[in-house]
Amino acid sequence: NAGVTQTPKFQVLKTGQSMTLQCAQDMNHNSMYWYRQDPGMGLRLIYYSASEGTTDKGEVPNGYNVSRLNKREFSLRLESAAPSQTSVYFCASSEGGLANYEQYFGPGTRLTVT
Amino acid sequence: AQSVTQLDSQVPVFEEAPVELRCNYSSSVSVYLFWYVQYPNQGLQLLLKYLSGSTLVKGINGFEAEFNKSQTSFHLRKPSVHISDTAEYFCAVSWNTDKLIFGTGTRLQVFP
C-alpha cells in the first residue's frame, strides 16, 4: 500500500499562474482533506470531502477549488496564485465521515509563489 | 469559536529526561482528542487518540496522554525521551464533527 500520495513534491509559481495539486489514496477511505501548514499556525483545513461526490469548505477556502474525482482522488486547484499561498500543502484521508477516525497524511507539496 | 491551544512553541530537553507537551482546548462537550507527530520533511502520523473510556491513553513510541475534562486539557508525556523523538507535535480536537482543529504545534528538540 502506498497510502496517500501527492504530486508534485515541490513547485514554484509566479503570481497569477494556476496549478493543480494531485492527491490519491489506496486505502478505500471515504473522507479526504486538504490542509495548508504555515509556520506558527499549525495545519488549517482548506477543503474536505466527507464522501465521494461531496465537498465542503474548511477554515481557509478562499483562492482554492477542489474536485473529488472519484473515491481515490482529491485535487486542489489554485486558479490565480498569490504570494500568500506560499505554504506546504498536505492531503489526508480517513475511513469515516466523523473526525473520530485517524487521518492518514501524504508527504506534502511545498509551494512557493513569487 | 472552538480552539486548540499549545502554549509551548518549543521545548528543549536532554536525552533520557521526561517531557510534557501541553494542550488545552475550548470546550469539553463531546470531544475526540488526538496527538500527531511530524518528523522533518514528512507528513503527520498519529501518536495516540482519545475517543472514550479510560482517560489515560497510551500511544506509540512510549508516549501517553491524559484526558482531563475539568481542565479541558490533553497533555502528552514521555518518561524518558530519545534523540529520535525530535519532531514537531500537534494536538488536534474534534467536537463530534467531521473536521479536526489543530493546535499550532510544539517543536520538541532533544539534546544529547
Short mmCIF file of N, CA, C and O in Angstrom, two decimals, chain A residues 33 35 37 40-43 45 48 90 97-100 102-103 105-107 110, chain B residues 32 34 36 38 41-44 46 51 90 94 96-100 102-104:
data_model
loop_
_atom_site.label_atom_id
_atom_site.label_comp_id
_atom_site.label_asym_id
_atom_site.label_seq_id
_atom_site.Cartn_x
_atom_site.Cartn_y
_atom_site.Cartn_z
N TYR A 33 -9.08 15.23 2.71
CA TYR A 33 -8.90 16.59 3.24
C TYR A 33 -7.69 17.25 2.56
O TYR A 33 -6.72 16.59 2.21
N TYR A 35 -5.08 20.41 3.64
CA TYR A 35 -4.63 21.34 4.66
C TYR A 35 -3.48 22.17 4.10
O TYR A 35 -2.75 21.74 3.21
N GLN A 37 -0.01 24.21 5.80
CA GLN A 37 0.77 24.35 7.02
C GLN A 37 1.69 25.55 6.87
O GLN A 37 2.52 25.59 5.96
N GLY A 40 4.13 28.57 12.69
CA GLY A 40 3.43 29.18 13.81
C GLY A 40 1.92 29.12 13.75
O GLY A 40 1.24 29.63 14.65
N MET A 41 1.37 28.47 12.70
CA MET A 41 -0.09 28.44 12.56
C MET A 41 -0.65 27.03 12.53
O MET A 41 -1.85 26.84 12.41
N GLY A 42 0.19 26.04 12.61
CA GLY A 42 -0.30 24.67 12.58
C GLY A 42 -0.88 24.31 11.23
O GLY A 42 -0.50 24.89 10.20
N LEU A 43 -1.81 23.38 11.22
CA LEU A 43 -2.49 22.99 9.99
C LEU A 43 -3.87 23.61 9.97
O LEU A 43 -4.60 23.55 10.95
N LEU A 45 -7.49 23.72 7.71
CA LEU A 45 -8.25 22.97 6.71
C LEU A 45 -8.70 23.90 5.60
O LEU A 45 -9.32 24.93 5.85
N TYR A 48 -12.61 19.88 2.38
CA TYR A 48 -12.66 18.45 2.62
C TYR A 48 -13.81 17.82 1.86
O TYR A 48 -14.72 18.52 1.38
N PHE A 90 -0.82 19.67 2.56
CA PHE A 90 -0.96 18.26 2.89
C PHE A 90 -2.35 17.77 2.53
O PHE A 90 -3.35 18.43 2.83
N GLY A 97 -16.69 9.58 8.09
CA GLY A 97 -17.07 10.98 7.94
C GLY A 97 -16.82 11.79 9.19
O GLY A 97 -16.46 12.94 9.13
N LEU A 98 -17.00 11.16 10.37
CA LEU A 98 -16.74 11.90 11.60
C LEU A 98 -15.24 11.86 11.91
O LEU A 98 -14.55 10.92 11.56
N ALA A 99 -14.75 12.89 12.55
CA ALA A 99 -13.31 13.02 12.78
C ALA A 99 -12.85 12.20 13.97
O ALA A 99 -11.86 12.55 14.61
N ASN A 100 -13.55 11.11 14.31
CA ASN A 100 -13.02 10.20 15.32
C ASN A 100 -12.15 9.13 14.70
O ASN A 100 -11.56 8.32 15.39
N GLU A 102 -8.77 8.04 12.51
CA GLU A 102 -7.42 8.53 12.25
C GLU A 102 -7.33 9.08 10.84
O GLU A 102 -7.86 8.49 9.90
N GLN A 103 -6.63 10.20 10.70
CA GLN A 103 -6.35 10.73 9.38
C GLN A 103 -4.94 10.32 8.97
O GLN A 103 -4.01 10.38 9.77
N PHE A 105 -1.83 11.03 6.40
CA PHE A 105 -1.33 12.17 5.65
C PHE A 105 -0.35 11.77 4.55
O PHE A 105 0.43 10.83 4.71
N GLY A 106 -0.39 12.53 3.47
CA GLY A 106 0.61 12.42 2.43
C GLY A 106 1.89 13.15 2.84
O GLY A 106 1.93 13.80 3.89
N PRO A 107 2.92 13.09 1.99
CA PRO A 107 4.21 13.69 2.33
C PRO A 107 4.28 15.20 2.14
O PRO A 107 5.23 15.83 2.57
N ARG A 110 5.45 21.33 -1.29
CA ARG A 110 5.99 22.65 -0.87
C ARG A 110 5.84 23.60 -2.04
O ARG A 110 6.49 23.43 -3.07
N TYR B 32 -13.27 14.50 20.72
CA TYR B 32 -12.32 13.47 20.38
C TYR B 32 -10.96 14.15 20.31
O TYR B 32 -10.83 15.22 19.71
N PHE B 34 -6.59 14.02 19.82
CA PHE B 34 -5.52 13.35 19.10
C PHE B 34 -4.19 14.07 19.33
O PHE B 34 -4.16 15.28 19.54
N TYR B 36 -0.63 14.13 17.02
CA TYR B 36 0.09 13.72 15.83
C TYR B 36 1.54 14.18 15.94
O TYR B 36 1.84 15.21 16.56
N GLN B 38 5.13 15.02 13.58
CA GLN B 38 5.65 15.29 12.25
C GLN B 38 7.17 15.32 12.32
O GLN B 38 7.75 16.24 12.92
N ASN B 41 10.43 17.13 7.26
CA ASN B 41 10.13 16.90 5.83
C ASN B 41 9.21 15.71 5.59
O ASN B 41 9.32 15.05 4.55
N GLN B 42 8.34 15.43 6.55
CA GLN B 42 7.38 14.35 6.37
C GLN B 42 5.98 14.84 6.68
O GLN B 42 5.78 15.94 7.19
N GLY B 43 5.00 14.00 6.37
CA GLY B 43 3.63 14.28 6.77
C GLY B 43 3.43 13.91 8.22
O GLY B 43 4.35 13.49 8.92
N LEU B 44 2.21 14.11 8.70
CA LEU B 44 1.89 13.81 10.10
C LEU B 44 1.51 12.35 10.25
O LEU B 44 0.93 11.76 9.34
N LEU B 46 -0.21 9.58 13.36
CA LEU B 46 -0.91 9.55 14.64
C LEU B 46 -0.05 8.93 15.72
O LEU B 46 0.53 7.87 15.55
N LEU B 51 -11.01 8.63 22.40
CA LEU B 51 -12.39 8.72 21.90
C LEU B 51 -13.37 8.60 23.05
O LEU B 51 -14.37 9.32 23.11
N PHE B 90 1.65 17.88 17.24
CA PHE B 90 0.41 18.63 17.09
C PHE B 90 -0.71 17.97 17.87
O PHE B 90 -0.95 16.77 17.74
N SER B 94 -11.64 17.19 17.76
CA SER B 94 -12.88 17.24 17.01
C SER B 94 -14.02 17.31 18.00
O SER B 94 -14.04 16.56 18.97
N ASN B 96 -17.10 16.26 17.80
CA ASN B 96 -18.14 15.39 17.25
C ASN B 96 -18.62 15.87 15.88
O ASN B 96 -19.80 15.85 15.58
N THR B 97 -17.68 16.35 15.09
CA THR B 97 -17.98 16.80 13.73
C THR B 97 -17.10 16.04 12.75
O THR B 97 -16.36 15.14 13.16
N ASP B 98 -17.17 16.43 11.49
CA ASP B 98 -16.32 15.77 10.50
C ASP B 98 -15.02 16.53 10.25
O ASP B 98 -14.37 16.31 9.25
N LYS B 99 -14.66 17.42 11.16
CA LYS B 99 -13.42 18.19 10.98
C LYS B 99 -12.57 18.14 12.24
O LYS B 99 -13.08 18.06 13.36
N LEU B 100 -11.25 18.19 12.03
CA LEU B 100 -10.29 18.32 13.13
C LEU B 100 -9.78 19.75 13.18
O LEU B 100 -9.54 20.37 12.15
N PHE B 102 -6.55 21.76 14.57
CA PHE B 102 -5.20 21.52 15.04
C PHE B 102 -4.68 22.69 15.87
O PHE B 102 -5.01 23.86 15.60
N GLY B 103 -3.84 22.38 16.85
CA GLY B 103 -3.08 23.41 17.53
C GLY B 103 -1.93 23.87 16.65
O GLY B 103 -1.71 23.34 15.56
N THR B 104 -1.20 24.85 17.14
CA THR B 104 -0.13 25.45 16.35
C THR B 104 1.17 24.65 16.38
O THR B 104 2.11 24.97 15.68
#
